Tab-separated table of C-alpha atoms in Angstrom:
chain	number	residue	atom	x	y	z
L	188	UNK	CA	-0.298	-77.880	52.044
L	189	UNK	CA	0.298	-81.681	52.656
L	190	UNK	CA	3.475	-82.698	54.451
L	191	UNK	CA	6.067	-84.588	52.106
L	192	UNK	CA	6.879	-87.983	54.129
L	193	UNK	CA	7.868	-90.867	53.590
L	194	UNK	CA	5.568	-94.070	54.240
L	195	UNK	CA	7.760	-97.207	52.770
L	196	UNK	CA	6.530	-99.123	55.915
L	197	UNK	CA	3.335	-98.765	56.450
L	198	UNK	CA	1.848	-101.896	55.029
L	199	UNK	CA	-1.236	-102.106	52.878
L	200	UNK	CA	-4.958	-104.106	55.158
L	201	UNK	CA	-5.792	-105.078	51.421
L	202	UNK	CA	-5.424	-108.104	49.287
L	203	UNK	CA	-3.360	-105.437	46.416
L	204	UNK	CA	0.027	-102.718	47.648
L	205	UNK	CA	-0.220	-100.703	44.325
L	206	UNK	CA	-3.073	-100.620	41.092
L	207	UNK	CA	-4.290	-98.101	38.848
L	208	UNK	CA	-7.232	-95.882	38.977
L	209	UNK	CA	-9.441	-95.279	35.754
L	210	UNK	CA	-12.195	-92.733	35.570
L	211	UNK	CA	-13.820	-90.968	32.887
L	212	UNK	CA	-13.213	-87.179	32.685
L	213	UNK	CA	-17.021	-87.443	32.692
L	214	UNK	CA	-17.100	-88.822	36.357
L	215	UNK	CA	-15.582	-85.016	37.120
L	216	UNK	CA	-18.576	-82.877	35.980
L	217	UNK	CA	-21.192	-84.547	38.071
L	218	UNK	CA	-24.707	-83.368	37.346
L	219	UNK	CA	-23.485	-81.078	35.478
L	220	UNK	CA	-23.450	-81.307	31.419
L	221	UNK	CA	-19.767	-80.197	30.924
L	222	UNK	CA	-16.960	-79.206	32.748
L	223	UNK	CA	-15.669	-79.380	36.595
L	224	UNK	CA	-18.045	-79.676	39.188
L	225	UNK	CA	-15.901	-78.850	42.448
L	226	UNK	CA	-17.938	-81.842	44.816
L	227	UNK	CA	-18.086	-84.415	42.641
L	228	UNK	CA	-14.195	-83.642	42.517
L	229	UNK	CA	-13.410	-83.487	46.359
L	230	UNK	CA	-16.150	-86.959	46.503
L	231	UNK	CA	-13.990	-89.056	44.673
L	232	UNK	CA	-11.127	-87.656	45.991
L	233	UNK	CA	-11.951	-89.539	49.069
L	234	UNK	CA	-12.443	-92.351	47.872
L	235	UNK	CA	-9.042	-92.415	46.933
L	236	UNK	CA	-7.716	-91.329	50.112
L	237	UNK	CA	-9.394	-94.254	52.175
L	238	UNK	CA	-7.413	-96.456	49.529
L	239	UNK	CA	-4.181	-94.217	50.404
L	240	UNK	CA	-4.927	-94.308	54.070
L	241	UNK	CA	-4.653	-98.030	53.638
L	242	UNK	CA	-0.675	-98.110	52.222
L	243	UNK	CA	-2.205	-98.916	48.779
L	244	UNK	CA	0.206	-97.740	45.943
L	245	UNK	CA	-1.973	-95.480	43.411
L	246	UNK	CA	-1.653	-94.737	40.600
L	247	UNK	CA	-4.408	-92.103	38.244
L	248	UNK	CA	-5.679	-91.891	34.060
L	249	UNK	CA	-7.978	-89.773	34.331
L	250	UNK	CA	-10.290	-89.055	31.118
L	251	UNK	CA	-10.674	-85.460	29.873
L	252	UNK	CA	-14.626	-86.196	27.835
L	253	UNK	CA	-16.166	-83.530	29.720
L	254	UNK	CA	-13.759	-81.061	28.836
L	255	UNK	CA	-12.702	-82.454	24.977
L	256	UNK	CA	-13.686	-85.708	23.142
L	257	UNK	CA	-10.429	-85.946	20.555
L	258	UNK	CA	-12.280	-87.708	18.836
L	259	UNK	CA	-15.535	-85.963	18.985
L	260	UNK	CA	-13.590	-83.148	17.200
L	261	UNK	CA	-12.583	-85.452	14.579
L	262	UNK	CA	-16.131	-86.586	13.338
L	263	UNK	CA	-16.918	-82.879	13.539
L	264	UNK	CA	-14.786	-81.972	10.471
L	265	UNK	CA	-11.632	-81.613	12.892
L	266	UNK	CA	-7.902	-83.281	11.765
L	267	UNK	CA	-7.893	-86.087	14.025
L	268	UNK	CA	-4.492	-85.739	15.526
L	269	UNK	CA	-5.576	-81.921	16.467
L	270	UNK	CA	-8.656	-83.015	17.743
L	271	UNK	CA	-6.682	-85.275	19.995
L	272	UNK	CA	-4.126	-83.349	21.139
L	273	UNK	CA	-6.513	-81.338	22.773
L	274	UNK	CA	-8.110	-83.467	24.331
L	275	UNK	CA	-4.806	-84.194	25.755
L	276	UNK	CA	-4.425	-81.515	27.893
L	277	UNK	CA	-7.606	-81.844	28.681
L	278	UNK	CA	-6.686	-84.696	30.503
L	279	UNK	CA	-4.173	-82.338	32.309
L	280	UNK	CA	-6.764	-79.870	33.411
L	281	UNK	CA	-8.563	-82.754	34.960
L	282	UNK	CA	-5.293	-84.576	36.795
L	283	UNK	CA	-4.629	-80.650	38.487
L	284	UNK	CA	-8.313	-80.279	39.551
L	285	UNK	CA	-8.114	-83.557	41.008
L	286	UNK	CA	-4.756	-82.435	42.480
L	287	UNK	CA	-5.364	-79.969	44.732
L	288	UNK	CA	-8.903	-81.808	45.470
L	289	UNK	CA	-5.818	-85.076	46.883
L	290	UNK	CA	-3.409	-82.065	48.538
L	291	UNK	CA	-6.733	-80.281	50.145
L	292	UNK	CA	-7.525	-83.531	51.830
L	293	UNK	CA	-4.026	-83.462	52.946
L	294	UNK	CA	-2.569	-86.592	50.761
L	295	UNK	CA	0.929	-85.788	48.466
L	296	UNK	CA	0.668	-86.329	44.879
L	297	UNK	CA	2.170	-86.043	41.821
L	298	UNK	CA	0.872	-84.851	38.199
L	299	UNK	CA	3.473	-86.141	35.560
L	300	UNK	CA	2.416	-85.287	31.477
L	301	UNK	CA	3.553	-87.593	28.704
L	302	UNK	CA	3.669	-84.036	27.084
L	303	UNK	CA	6.643	-82.038	28.988
L	304	UNK	CA	4.649	-78.918	29.932
L	305	UNK	CA	6.977	-78.147	33.067
L	306	UNK	CA	5.610	-75.101	34.770
L	307	UNK	CA	2.929	-77.037	35.866
L	308	UNK	CA	3.573	-80.586	35.958
L	309	UNK	CA	6.423	-83.498	35.822
L	310	UNK	CA	6.879	-85.116	32.950
L	311	UNK	CA	7.506	-88.710	32.309
L	312	UNK	CA	10.598	-89.986	33.914
L	313	UNK	CA	8.898	-94.155	34.750
L	314	UNK	CA	11.873	-94.065	37.047
L	315	UNK	CA	11.007	-91.317	39.376
L	316	UNK	CA	7.141	-92.082	39.170
L	317	UNK	CA	7.941	-95.651	40.628
L	318	UNK	CA	9.643	-93.193	43.179
L	319	UNK	CA	6.946	-91.538	44.147
L	320	UNK	CA	4.688	-94.454	45.103
L	321	UNK	CA	7.521	-96.214	46.693
L	322	UNK	CA	7.224	-92.654	48.683
L	323	UNK	CA	3.088	-93.438	49.166
L	324	UNK	CA	2.187	-90.529	47.029
L	325	UNK	CA	-0.470	-90.251	44.863
L	326	UNK	CA	0.876	-90.745	40.343
L	327	UNK	CA	-1.532	-89.123	38.396
L	328	UNK	CA	-0.600	-89.492	35.244
L	329	UNK	CA	-1.653	-87.284	32.318
L	330	UNK	CA	-2.010	-86.238	28.389
L	331	UNK	CA	-1.991	-89.977	27.774
L	332	UNK	CA	1.122	-91.473	25.915
L	333	UNK	CA	1.054	-88.765	24.427
L	334	UNK	CA	0.353	-89.864	20.544
L	335	UNK	CA	-2.406	-89.307	18.856
L	336	UNK	CA	-4.783	-92.164	17.950
L	337	UNK	CA	-4.041	-93.121	21.911
L	338	UNK	CA	-6.728	-93.323	24.148
L	339	UNK	CA	-6.752	-92.815	28.530
L	340	UNK	CA	-8.031	-96.404	28.658
L	341	UNK	CA	-4.751	-97.747	26.687
L	342	UNK	CA	-2.796	-94.644	28.869
L	343	UNK	CA	-3.382	-96.638	32.167
L	344	UNK	CA	-3.030	-99.853	30.875
L	345	UNK	CA	0.808	-98.715	29.513
L	346	UNK	CA	1.414	-97.162	32.290
L	347	UNK	CA	0.205	-99.940	35.384
L	348	UNK	CA	2.553	-101.629	33.534
L	349	UNK	CA	5.178	-100.154	33.238
L	350	UNK	CA	4.518	-98.760	37.288
L	351	UNK	CA	4.284	-102.893	38.255
L	352	UNK	CA	0.146	-102.213	39.651
L	353	UNK	CA	-1.559	-105.515	40.236
L	354	UNK	CA	-4.992	-104.593	38.660
L	355	UNK	CA	-6.733	-101.739	36.823
L	356	UNK	CA	-9.534	-100.608	38.655
L	357	UNK	CA	-12.364	-98.795	36.097
L	358	UNK	CA	-14.756	-96.355	37.791
L	359	UNK	CA	-17.812	-96.120	35.773
L	360	UNK	CA	-20.716	-94.153	37.691
L	361	UNK	CA	-23.820	-95.359	36.924
L	362	UNK	CA	-23.216	-99.717	36.579
L	363	UNK	CA	-21.539	-101.367	38.557
L	364	UNK	CA	-19.299	-103.917	36.400
L	365	UNK	CA	-19.485	-105.569	33.408
L	366	UNK	CA	-22.778	-106.373	32.056
L	367	UNK	CA	-23.835	-108.243	28.466
L	368	UNK	CA	-25.733	-105.012	26.921
L	369	UNK	CA	-25.882	-101.810	28.718
L	370	UNK	CA	-28.287	-101.686	31.314
L	371	UNK	CA	-29.578	-98.225	31.480
L	372	UNK	CA	-31.574	-99.086	28.035
L	373	UNK	CA	-31.979	-102.664	28.558
L	374	UNK	CA	-33.358	-103.846	32.114
L	375	UNK	CA	-32.948	-107.514	31.298
L	376	UNK	CA	-28.957	-106.762	31.285
L	377	UNK	CA	-26.628	-109.429	32.584
L	378	UNK	CA	-23.724	-108.911	34.800
L	379	UNK	CA	-20.841	-111.256	34.676
L	380	UNK	CA	-18.707	-111.437	37.837
L	381	UNK	CA	-15.395	-113.090	36.066
L	382	UNK	CA	-14.969	-112.597	32.501
L	383	UNK	CA	-11.805	-113.309	30.672
L	384	UNK	CA	-9.617	-110.815	28.050
L	385	UNK	CA	-11.152	-113.212	25.124
L	386	UNK	CA	-14.674	-112.749	25.598
L	387	UNK	CA	-14.818	-108.752	26.506
L	388	UNK	CA	-13.336	-108.554	22.784
L	389	UNK	CA	-14.564	-111.553	21.258
L	390	UNK	CA	-18.204	-109.942	22.253
L	391	UNK	CA	-17.061	-106.446	21.512
L	392	UNK	CA	-18.648	-105.476	25.387
L	393	UNK	CA	-17.897	-102.448	25.974
L	394	UNK	CA	-15.171	-101.449	28.827
L	395	UNK	CA	-11.939	-100.568	27.161
L	396	UNK	CA	-10.414	-100.163	23.797
L	397	UNK	CA	-9.487	-103.638	22.278
L	398	UNK	CA	-5.757	-101.617	22.166
L	399	UNK	CA	-6.144	-101.433	26.374
L	400	UNK	CA	-7.957	-104.634	26.382
L	401	UNK	CA	-5.029	-107.027	24.592
L	402	UNK	CA	-2.495	-105.362	25.973
L	403	UNK	CA	-4.160	-105.606	29.699
L	404	UNK	CA	-3.997	-109.500	28.112
L	405	UNK	CA	-0.775	-110.613	27.581
L	406	UNK	CA	0.509	-108.993	30.411
L	407	UNK	CA	-1.527	-110.745	32.726
L	408	UNK	CA	-2.870	-107.037	34.319
L	409	UNK	CA	-6.120	-108.306	36.170
L	410	UNK	CA	-9.770	-105.062	34.887
L	411	UNK	CA	-11.883	-104.639	38.013
L	412	UNK	CA	-14.874	-102.537	36.630
L	413	UNK	CA	-16.834	-100.842	39.552
L	414	UNK	CA	-19.587	-98.044	40.421
L	415	UNK	CA	-17.042	-95.521	41.262
L	416	UNK	CA	-20.733	-93.310	42.247
L	417	UNK	CA	-21.164	-95.873	45.289
L	418	UNK	CA	-19.245	-94.468	47.917
L	419	UNK	CA	-16.617	-96.538	49.766
L	420	UNK	CA	-16.949	-99.002	46.925
L	421	UNK	CA	-13.406	-97.874	45.854
L	422	UNK	CA	-12.391	-99.283	49.384
L	423	UNK	CA	-14.095	-101.894	49.960
L	424	UNK	CA	-13.378	-103.954	46.605
L	425	UNK	CA	-10.385	-103.360	47.469
L	426	UNK	CA	-10.714	-105.487	50.651
L	427	UNK	CA	-13.314	-108.145	49.134
L	428	UNK	CA	-16.411	-106.433	49.228
L	429	UNK	CA	-18.755	-105.186	46.949
L	430	UNK	CA	-19.232	-105.836	43.636
L	431	UNK	CA	-17.934	-105.770	41.183
L	432	UNK	CA	-17.039	-107.614	37.717
L	433	UNK	CA	-13.156	-108.818	37.272
L	434	UNK	CA	-11.264	-109.276	33.912
L	435	UNK	CA	-8.974	-112.466	33.406
L	436	UNK	CA	-7.656	-115.480	31.895
């Protein structure tokens, strides 16, 4: 168990002091087609630790698609609200897995759930979560917004605003930014270096759902999309290096 110490005097060596990292649940399944792949979870935890070591305060939201996706369950005939709550529980499982990996690396964390489940994680209380960040604990926000019909993209944007994050970093698998079309299917796909929120909505670029993009736009919260599977990519982009797409006005 890492030592829970107050590191508020540490000074970040990047352009950001507090950020939100949003990753999909699929990012945790590695080469498997389902579930959690412990070596992959640890590799991502090491990326987070490398940024935490710079003194940056880190929030995280992890999707649940590697275990259960509410929208897919609904499409197969399951009642949508029930399916979405099942998806929220999947995000809690992923958050606990990431917490275990981070603490094994000596990074103190808190899993904070929008659905109260006191025996496994903390309930969401904004002021308490802010205090955790000030003490340099990584805060992993789970169970989405606690409401059906909202994605973890929206949850990440909501929590990023509530926590006064300076940017949302969205880690993608095998894609180093936003393209005009799917680069995995089209060799002539063009990557954007910079794009506006309105362009993302108007061109229907598949980055976040429309609610999340609108929420980020209305609060002038930059979104940075990068390749999560590039070793050192998260730390490098925070230092102003690497390849990525930035979404802002």
